[in-house]
Every structure is written in structure tokens, then in C-alpha cells.
Short mmCIF file of C-alpha atoms in Angstrom, two decimals:
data_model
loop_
_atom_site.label_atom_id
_atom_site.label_comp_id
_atom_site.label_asym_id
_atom_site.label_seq_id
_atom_site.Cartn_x
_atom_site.Cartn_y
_atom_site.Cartn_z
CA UNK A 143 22.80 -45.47 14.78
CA UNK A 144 25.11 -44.05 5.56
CA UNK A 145 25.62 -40.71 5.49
CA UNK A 146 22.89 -40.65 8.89
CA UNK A 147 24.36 -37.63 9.98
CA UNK A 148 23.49 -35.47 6.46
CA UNK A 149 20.32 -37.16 6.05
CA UNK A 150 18.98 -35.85 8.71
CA UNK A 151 20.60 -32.80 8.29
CA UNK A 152 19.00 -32.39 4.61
CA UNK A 153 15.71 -33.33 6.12
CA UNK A 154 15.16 -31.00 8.59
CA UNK A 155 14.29 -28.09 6.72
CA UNK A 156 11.41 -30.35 4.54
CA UNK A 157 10.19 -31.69 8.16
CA UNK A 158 9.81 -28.20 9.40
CA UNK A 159 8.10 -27.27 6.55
CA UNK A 160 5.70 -29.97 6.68
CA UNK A 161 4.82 -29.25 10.64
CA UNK A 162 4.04 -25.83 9.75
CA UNK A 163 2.10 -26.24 6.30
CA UNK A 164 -1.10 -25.37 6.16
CA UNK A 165 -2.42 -28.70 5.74
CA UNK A 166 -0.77 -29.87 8.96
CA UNK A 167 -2.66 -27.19 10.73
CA UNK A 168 -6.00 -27.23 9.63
CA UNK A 169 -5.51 -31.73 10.50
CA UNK A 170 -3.96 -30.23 13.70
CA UNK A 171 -7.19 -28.35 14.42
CA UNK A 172 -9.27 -30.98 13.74
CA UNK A 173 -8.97 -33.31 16.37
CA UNK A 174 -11.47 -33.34 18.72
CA UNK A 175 -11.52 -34.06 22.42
CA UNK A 176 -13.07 -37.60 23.54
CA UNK A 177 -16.49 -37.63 24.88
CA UNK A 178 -18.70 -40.45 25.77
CA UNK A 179 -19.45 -42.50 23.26
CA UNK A 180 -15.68 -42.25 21.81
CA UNK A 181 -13.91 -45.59 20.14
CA UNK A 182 -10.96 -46.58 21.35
CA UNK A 183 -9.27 -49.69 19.50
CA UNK A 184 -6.18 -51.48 21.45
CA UNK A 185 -3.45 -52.76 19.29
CA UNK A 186 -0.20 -54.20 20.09
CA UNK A 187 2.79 -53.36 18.24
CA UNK A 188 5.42 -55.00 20.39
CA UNK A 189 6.16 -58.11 21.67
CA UNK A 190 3.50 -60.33 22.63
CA UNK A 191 1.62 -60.74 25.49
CA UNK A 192 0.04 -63.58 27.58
CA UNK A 193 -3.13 -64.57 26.67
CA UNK A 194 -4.15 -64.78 30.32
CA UNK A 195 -3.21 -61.01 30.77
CA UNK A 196 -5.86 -59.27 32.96
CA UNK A 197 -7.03 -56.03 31.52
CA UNK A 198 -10.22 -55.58 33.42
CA UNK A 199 -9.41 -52.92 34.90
CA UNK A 200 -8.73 -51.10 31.57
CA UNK A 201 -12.31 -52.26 30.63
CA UNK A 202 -13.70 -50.48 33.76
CA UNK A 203 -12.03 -47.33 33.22
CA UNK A 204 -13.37 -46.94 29.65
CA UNK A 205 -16.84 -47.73 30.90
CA UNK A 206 -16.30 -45.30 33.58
CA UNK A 207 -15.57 -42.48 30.88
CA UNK A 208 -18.42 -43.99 28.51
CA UNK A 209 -15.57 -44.92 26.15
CA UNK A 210 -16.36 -48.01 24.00
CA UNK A 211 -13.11 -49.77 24.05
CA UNK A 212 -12.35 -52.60 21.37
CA UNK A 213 -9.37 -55.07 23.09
CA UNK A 214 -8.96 -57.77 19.39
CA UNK A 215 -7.45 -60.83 19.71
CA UNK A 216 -4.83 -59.84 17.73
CA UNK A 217 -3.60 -58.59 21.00
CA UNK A 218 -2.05 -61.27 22.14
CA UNK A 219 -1.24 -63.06 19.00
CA UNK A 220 2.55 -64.27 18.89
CA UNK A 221 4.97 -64.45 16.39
CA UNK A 222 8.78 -65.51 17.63
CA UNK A 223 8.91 -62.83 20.63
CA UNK A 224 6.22 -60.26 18.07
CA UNK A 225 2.65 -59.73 18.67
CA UNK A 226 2.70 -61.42 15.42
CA UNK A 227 4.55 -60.80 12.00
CA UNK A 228 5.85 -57.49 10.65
CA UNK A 229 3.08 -57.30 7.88
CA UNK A 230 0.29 -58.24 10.33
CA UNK A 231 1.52 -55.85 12.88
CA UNK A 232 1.42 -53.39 10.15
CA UNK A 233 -1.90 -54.21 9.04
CA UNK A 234 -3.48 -53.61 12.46
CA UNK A 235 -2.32 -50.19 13.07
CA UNK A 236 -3.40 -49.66 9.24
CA UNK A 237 -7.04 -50.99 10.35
CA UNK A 238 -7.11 -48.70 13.48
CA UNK A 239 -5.76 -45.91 11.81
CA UNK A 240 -8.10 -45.63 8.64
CA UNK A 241 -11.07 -46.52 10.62
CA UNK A 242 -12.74 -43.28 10.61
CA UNK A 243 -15.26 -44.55 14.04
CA UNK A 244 -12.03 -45.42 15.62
CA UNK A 245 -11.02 -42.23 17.82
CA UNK A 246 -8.23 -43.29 19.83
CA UNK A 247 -5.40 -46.00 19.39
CA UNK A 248 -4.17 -47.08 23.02
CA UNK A 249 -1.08 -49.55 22.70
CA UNK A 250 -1.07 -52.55 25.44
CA UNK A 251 2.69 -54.38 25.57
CA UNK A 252 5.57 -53.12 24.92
CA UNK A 253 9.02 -54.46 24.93
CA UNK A 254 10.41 -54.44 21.23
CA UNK A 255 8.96 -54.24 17.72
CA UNK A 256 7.07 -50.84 17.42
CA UNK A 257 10.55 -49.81 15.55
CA UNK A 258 10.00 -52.26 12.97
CA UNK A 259 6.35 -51.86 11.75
CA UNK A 260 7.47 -48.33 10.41
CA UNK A 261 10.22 -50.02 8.35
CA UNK A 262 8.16 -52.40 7.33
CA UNK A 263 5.77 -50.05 5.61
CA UNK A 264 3.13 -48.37 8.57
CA UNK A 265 2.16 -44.97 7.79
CA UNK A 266 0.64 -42.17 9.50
CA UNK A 267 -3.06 -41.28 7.17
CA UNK A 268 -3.28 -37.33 6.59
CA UNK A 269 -5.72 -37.01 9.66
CA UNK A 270 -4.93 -36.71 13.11
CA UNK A 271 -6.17 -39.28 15.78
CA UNK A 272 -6.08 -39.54 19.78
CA UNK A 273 -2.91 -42.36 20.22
CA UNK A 274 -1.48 -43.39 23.78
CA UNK A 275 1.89 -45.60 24.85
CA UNK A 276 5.42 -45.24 25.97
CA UNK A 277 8.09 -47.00 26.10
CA UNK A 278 8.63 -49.17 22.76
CA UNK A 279 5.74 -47.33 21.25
CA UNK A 280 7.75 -44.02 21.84
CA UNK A 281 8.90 -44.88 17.95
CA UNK A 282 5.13 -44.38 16.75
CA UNK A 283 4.44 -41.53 18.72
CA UNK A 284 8.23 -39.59 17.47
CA UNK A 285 6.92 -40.81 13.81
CA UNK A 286 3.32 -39.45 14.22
CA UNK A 287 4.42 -35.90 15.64
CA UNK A 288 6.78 -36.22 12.79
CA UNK A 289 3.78 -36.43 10.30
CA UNK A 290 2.47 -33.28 11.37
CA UNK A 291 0.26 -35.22 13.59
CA UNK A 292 -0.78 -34.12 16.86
CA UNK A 293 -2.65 -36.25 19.31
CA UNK A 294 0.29 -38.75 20.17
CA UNK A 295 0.29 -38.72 24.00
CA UNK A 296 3.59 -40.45 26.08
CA UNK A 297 1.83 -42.03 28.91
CA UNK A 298 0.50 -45.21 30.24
CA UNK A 299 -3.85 -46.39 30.62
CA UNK A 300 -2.43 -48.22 33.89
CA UNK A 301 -0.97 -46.56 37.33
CA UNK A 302 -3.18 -44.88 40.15
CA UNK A 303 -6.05 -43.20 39.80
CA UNK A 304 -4.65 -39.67 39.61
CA UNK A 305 -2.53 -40.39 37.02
CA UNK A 306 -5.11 -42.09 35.00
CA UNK A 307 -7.40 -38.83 35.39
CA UNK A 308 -4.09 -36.88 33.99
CA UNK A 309 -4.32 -38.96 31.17
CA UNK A 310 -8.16 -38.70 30.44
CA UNK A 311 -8.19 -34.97 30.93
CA UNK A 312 -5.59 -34.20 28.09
CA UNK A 313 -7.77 -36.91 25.76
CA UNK A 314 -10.70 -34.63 27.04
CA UNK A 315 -9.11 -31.84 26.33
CA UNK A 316 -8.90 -30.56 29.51
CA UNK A 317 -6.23 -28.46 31.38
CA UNK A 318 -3.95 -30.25 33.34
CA UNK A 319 -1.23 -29.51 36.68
CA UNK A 320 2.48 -28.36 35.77
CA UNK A 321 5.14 -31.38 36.64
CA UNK A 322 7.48 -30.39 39.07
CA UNK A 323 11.32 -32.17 38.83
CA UNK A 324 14.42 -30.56 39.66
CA UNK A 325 16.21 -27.43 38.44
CA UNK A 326 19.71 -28.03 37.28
CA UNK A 327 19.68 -25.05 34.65
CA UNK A 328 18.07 -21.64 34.76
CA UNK A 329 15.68 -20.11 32.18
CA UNK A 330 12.48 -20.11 30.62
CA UNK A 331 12.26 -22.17 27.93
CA UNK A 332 8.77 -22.26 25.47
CA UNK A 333 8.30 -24.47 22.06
CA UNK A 334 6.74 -28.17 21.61
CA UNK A 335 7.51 -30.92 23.41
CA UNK A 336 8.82 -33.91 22.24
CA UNK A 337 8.81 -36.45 24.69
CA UNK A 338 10.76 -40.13 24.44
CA UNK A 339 12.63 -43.03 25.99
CA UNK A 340 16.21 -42.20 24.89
CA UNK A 341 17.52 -45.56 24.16
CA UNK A 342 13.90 -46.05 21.08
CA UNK A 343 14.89 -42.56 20.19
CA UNK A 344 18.84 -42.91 19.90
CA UNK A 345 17.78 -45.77 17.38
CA UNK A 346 15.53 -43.51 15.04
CA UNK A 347 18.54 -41.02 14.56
CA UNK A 348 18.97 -40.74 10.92
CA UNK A 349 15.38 -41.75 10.05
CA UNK A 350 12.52 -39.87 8.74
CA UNK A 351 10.82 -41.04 12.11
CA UNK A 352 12.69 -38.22 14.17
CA UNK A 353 10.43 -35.32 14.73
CA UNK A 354 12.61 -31.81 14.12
CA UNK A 355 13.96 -30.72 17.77
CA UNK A 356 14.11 -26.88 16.53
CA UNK A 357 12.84 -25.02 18.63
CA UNK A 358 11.24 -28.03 20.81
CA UNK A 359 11.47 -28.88 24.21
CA UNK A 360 12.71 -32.44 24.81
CA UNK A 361 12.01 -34.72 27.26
CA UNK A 362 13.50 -38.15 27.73
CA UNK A 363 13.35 -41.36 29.88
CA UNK A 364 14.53 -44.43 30.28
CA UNK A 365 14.98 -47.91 31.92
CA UNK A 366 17.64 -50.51 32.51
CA UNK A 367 20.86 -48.26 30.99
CA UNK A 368 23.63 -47.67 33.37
CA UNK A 369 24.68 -44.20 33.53
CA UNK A 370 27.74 -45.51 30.95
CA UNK A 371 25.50 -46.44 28.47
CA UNK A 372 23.39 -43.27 28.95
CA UNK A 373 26.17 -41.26 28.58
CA UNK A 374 27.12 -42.79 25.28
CA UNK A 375 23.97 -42.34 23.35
CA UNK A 376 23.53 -38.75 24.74
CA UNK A 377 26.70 -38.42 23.62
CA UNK A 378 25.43 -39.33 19.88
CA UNK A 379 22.46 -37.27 20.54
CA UNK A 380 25.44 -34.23 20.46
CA UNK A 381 28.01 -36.03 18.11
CA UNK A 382 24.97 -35.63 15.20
CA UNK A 383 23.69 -31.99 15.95
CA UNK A 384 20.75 -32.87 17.86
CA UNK A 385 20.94 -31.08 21.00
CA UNK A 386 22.44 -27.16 19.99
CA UNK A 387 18.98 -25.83 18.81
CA UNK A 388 16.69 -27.22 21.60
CA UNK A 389 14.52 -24.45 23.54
CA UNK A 390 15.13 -26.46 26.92
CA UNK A 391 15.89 -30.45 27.80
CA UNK A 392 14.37 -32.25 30.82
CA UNK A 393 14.09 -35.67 31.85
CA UNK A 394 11.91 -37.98 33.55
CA UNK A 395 13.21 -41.18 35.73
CA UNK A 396 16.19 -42.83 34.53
CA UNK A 397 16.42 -46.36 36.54
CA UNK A 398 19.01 -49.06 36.45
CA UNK A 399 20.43 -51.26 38.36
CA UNK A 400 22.89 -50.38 41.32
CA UNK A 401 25.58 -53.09 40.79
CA UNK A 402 25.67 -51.07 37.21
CA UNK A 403 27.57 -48.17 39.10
CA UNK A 404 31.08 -48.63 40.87
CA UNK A 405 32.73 -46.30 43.14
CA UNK A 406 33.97 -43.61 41.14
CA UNK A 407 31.67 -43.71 38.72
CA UNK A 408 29.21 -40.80 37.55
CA UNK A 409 25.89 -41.04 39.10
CA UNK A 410 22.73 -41.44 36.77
CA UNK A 411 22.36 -37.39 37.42
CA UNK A 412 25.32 -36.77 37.13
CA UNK A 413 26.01 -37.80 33.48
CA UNK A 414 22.47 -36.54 32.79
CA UNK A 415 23.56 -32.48 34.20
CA UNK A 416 27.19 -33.49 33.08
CA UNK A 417 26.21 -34.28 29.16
CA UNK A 418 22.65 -31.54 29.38
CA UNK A 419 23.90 -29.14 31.31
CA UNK A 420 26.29 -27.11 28.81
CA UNK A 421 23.80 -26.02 26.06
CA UNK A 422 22.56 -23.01 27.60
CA UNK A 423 19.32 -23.56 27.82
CA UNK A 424 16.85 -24.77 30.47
CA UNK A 425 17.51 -28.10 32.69
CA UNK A 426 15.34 -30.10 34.82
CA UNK A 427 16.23 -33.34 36.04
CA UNK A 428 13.24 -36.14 37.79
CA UNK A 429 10.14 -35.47 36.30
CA UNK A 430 7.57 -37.52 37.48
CA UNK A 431 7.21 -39.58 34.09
CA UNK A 432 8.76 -42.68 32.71
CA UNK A 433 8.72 -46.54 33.89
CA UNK A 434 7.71 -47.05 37.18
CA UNK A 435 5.27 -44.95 39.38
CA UNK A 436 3.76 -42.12 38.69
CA UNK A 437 4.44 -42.30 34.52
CA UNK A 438 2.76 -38.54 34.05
CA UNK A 439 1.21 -38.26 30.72
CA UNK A 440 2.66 -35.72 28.35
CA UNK A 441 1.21 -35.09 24.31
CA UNK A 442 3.82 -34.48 21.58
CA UNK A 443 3.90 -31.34 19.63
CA UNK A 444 1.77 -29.37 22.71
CA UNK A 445 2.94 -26.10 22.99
CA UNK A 446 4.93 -25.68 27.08
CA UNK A 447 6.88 -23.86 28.93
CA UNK A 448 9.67 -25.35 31.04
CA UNK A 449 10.70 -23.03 33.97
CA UNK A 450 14.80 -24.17 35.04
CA UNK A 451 14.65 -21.67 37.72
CA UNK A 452 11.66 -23.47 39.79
CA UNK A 453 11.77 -27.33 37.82
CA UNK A 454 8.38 -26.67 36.17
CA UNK A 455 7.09 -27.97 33.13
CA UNK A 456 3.96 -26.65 31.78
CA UNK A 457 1.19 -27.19 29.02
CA UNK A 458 0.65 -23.59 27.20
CA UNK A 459 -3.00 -22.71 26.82
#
């Protein structure tokens, strides 16, 4: 978590390039907003799932948006704790991927394995497709961005209504409401957001499955990691150069458990202004995004603005 350090240092400048080619541009432009009728193929990266799972409700909300959703039973195949093996994971993102009737890729699960399928061999085609998840799947979504990619949205097909519409409107390509968290930092900060559960990112430093942060604004999550533990892969995040040429830093909800904390210790906040807080750039702290409720969708690479002063972050037109 070799030589990490200068290979992503030596990479930077070819991932850049890449995100602003012309190539990456014209596949950026390309991708079109869902509309009735639109495919949407479910995979599952991760680890597996129960059979008896009830995703009904995801059914109806497809329906409800004329969205023709495809749920295979590959879904809930298992594999040790996988959805199945490496290769076969592999092979189903391939098979959503290069479908060209297949519009959107939603991921169902979660919990570990998302990591692995890009090691063992998934890649990103050169065209850019509609793909939703969090969480574990935060690996796919760093890695497509880091194609040149857009259309990898951090956000969840389950929750409350509102937050569903949230996530339809940006697949619509519709405007959506500024999230509102905390200022900690003053500023206005404007560049693409990268957004990520800290502890999938921390393990993707060093890989060619880290989108470039220059210039971006970053938002993180996460869930289960004590402030302590927080603390020590932020600090990585600034041991290996990652932080100094952000254009602003927020974060979403960080939860843990409170046994996890003794008297004395720094608060989850704390260690998040105490580690974020000294780069000079804009802070917000509680967005309304990450495990738990509301888990507000955000897409990677969209060009915002993140206001310190009043704890706004908002999509650029």
C-alpha cells in the first residue's frame, strides 16, 4: 500500500494526458442520457449474495423509468466468499461492458472483490457507458474515470425515494441540488470530482487504477475505521504526494463504532479537519453521502464547485 511511490509519480503526467486527449473527449461527449427504453445489466463484482435476496423493488423502479433492467443469475453465484471466480467475475463485466444494447452497468453486493477483477485482467473498452455502485465497487468506478471514462456515478439504486430520483436525474442527465455538509476550510474550490471510500482507495495507491487528483476535487467516505485507522491511511494519502495538488477535499459520513474511541482520543472529525485541514484549500466535513442514509449520488470526473465558506458542493453546468 515497489517503488509505489515513483510509479505513480511517473504516471501521472501519461494519465493526465490521456484524460485530456482528444479521444477521451470526443468518448466523453458521447454518452448519452438514459431514456425509456434504456438497458441496464446488473452484475456483481463482490462477494456473493443470497439467492433469496429481494430486489423487487429495484425491478419496480426500472419499470417506473421504462428502463429494461437485466438482474443474471450470475448475480448470486458463489465462489469461496466471491460472486464467483476471478476469471468469471471478469468475464461478466467484459459481457456488460462490450454489449453495445447494454447502457448502464448497476453493481448489486458489495463487500470485497471489485479490487481483484482489475488485477485479474478487466478492462475499461474505449467507449464510455452509464455505471453505478459504491462502496467495494468504488475500485471500478476510480479505474473507469481513470480510463478517460466518464459516466461512473458513486451512489446506491436503493435508499428513499428522493435519493433514488437524485440518482435517475444525473443518469437522465438532468440538473441536480448542491449537497450541503459542513465548512471547516474557506474557499472556492472548482475541478472534477473524484469521489471514493478511503479505505478501497488507500489500497489502489500505486496502481494504474488511481485517477490523477490534479486539479480534482476529492471526496471520500467510509465505514467501520476508527478514527486511528483513518488517520493512518490519510496519513499515506500525504506520505505519497497525494493530497498537495487537490483543488478542495470533502467528505461524506465516516461511521464506526463508539467503543473504537477512548477518552482522549481524536474524534472521527477531528482527525478528518486535523489531517485535511492544512493544505490550503477548501474543507467540508458531513456530506450527505456514504453508507447509511441518505448515500447522495455523485458522478466522477463532473466538473463542481465546492464552496468552504457555506459547505456546498456543486455540479458545474
Amino acid at each position: 500500500m515497489p517503488t509505489r511511490r515513483t510509479l505513480l509519480i511517473s504516471g501521472a503526467s501519461t494519465i493526465i494526458t490521456a484524460l485530456l486527449s482528444p479521444r477521451a473527449m470526443a468518448a466523453q461527449r458521447r454518452l448519452k442520457p438514459l431514456k425509456p427504453g434504456s438497458r441496464i445489466r446488473a452484475v456483481n463484482p463482490g462477494t456473493w449474495m443470497d439467492p433469496d435476496t429481494d430486489l423487487q423493488a429495484l425491478r419496480e423502479r426500472c419499470d417506473q423509468q421504462q428502463w429494461h433492467l437485466e438482474i443474471p443469475a450470475a448475480v448470486t453465484r458463489q465462489w469461496r466468499y466471491f460472486s464467483g471466480t476471478d476469471q468469471e467475475r471478469v468475464e461478466d463485466l467484459r459481457s456488460a461492458w462490450n454489449d453495445p444494447t447494454v447502457d448502464a452497468v448497476l453493481t448489486l453486493g458489495g463487500g470485497w472483490g471489485a479490487a481483484r477483477v482489475l488485477e485479474a485482467g478487466f478492462r475499461f473498452p474505449r467507449h464510455p457507458k452509464w455505471s453505478l455502485g459504491f462502496s467495494d465497487t468504488s475500485s471500478l468506478l476510480l479505474a473507469q474515470w481513470a480510463a478517460g471514462l466518464l459516466g461512473a456515478i458513486h451512489g446506491s439504486s436503493g435508499g428513499t425515494e428522493a435519493q433514488w430520483q437524485r440518482t435517475v436525474d444525473l443518469l437522465c442527465g438532468r440538473p441536480v441540488a448542491p449537497l450541503l455538509g459542513e465548512p471547516r476550510r474557506r474557499g472556492i474550490a472548482r475541478g472534477p470530482l473524484v469521489v471514493t471510500n478511503l479505505t478501497v482507495a488507500t489500497h489502489l495507491i500505486g496502481t494504474p487504477w488511481l485517477p490523477s487528483l490534479k486539479g480534482a476535487i476529492l471526496v471520500l467516505e467510509d465505514v467501520g475505521e476508527a478514527p486511528y485507522r483513518v488517520d493512518r491511511m490519510l496519513t499515506q494519502w500525504r506520505s505519497a504526494g497525494l493530497l498537495q495538488q487537490l483543488a478542495g477535499v470533502a467528505c461524506g459520513r465516516f461511521s464506526w463504532a463508539e467503543d473504537d474511541i477512548l477518552p482522549g482520543d481524536f474524534t472521527m472529525d477531528e482527525i478528518l479537519e486535523e489531517r485535511l485541514g492544512d493544505l490550503g484549500i477548501p474543507l467540508v466535513l458531513n456530506l450527505p453521502l456514504g453508507h447509511g442514509r441518505p448515500n447522495q449520488a455523485l458522478p466522477l470526473g463532473a466538473q463542481a464547485q465546492l464552496d468552504g465558506k457555506h459547505g456546498l458542493l456543486s455540479l458545474m453546468a
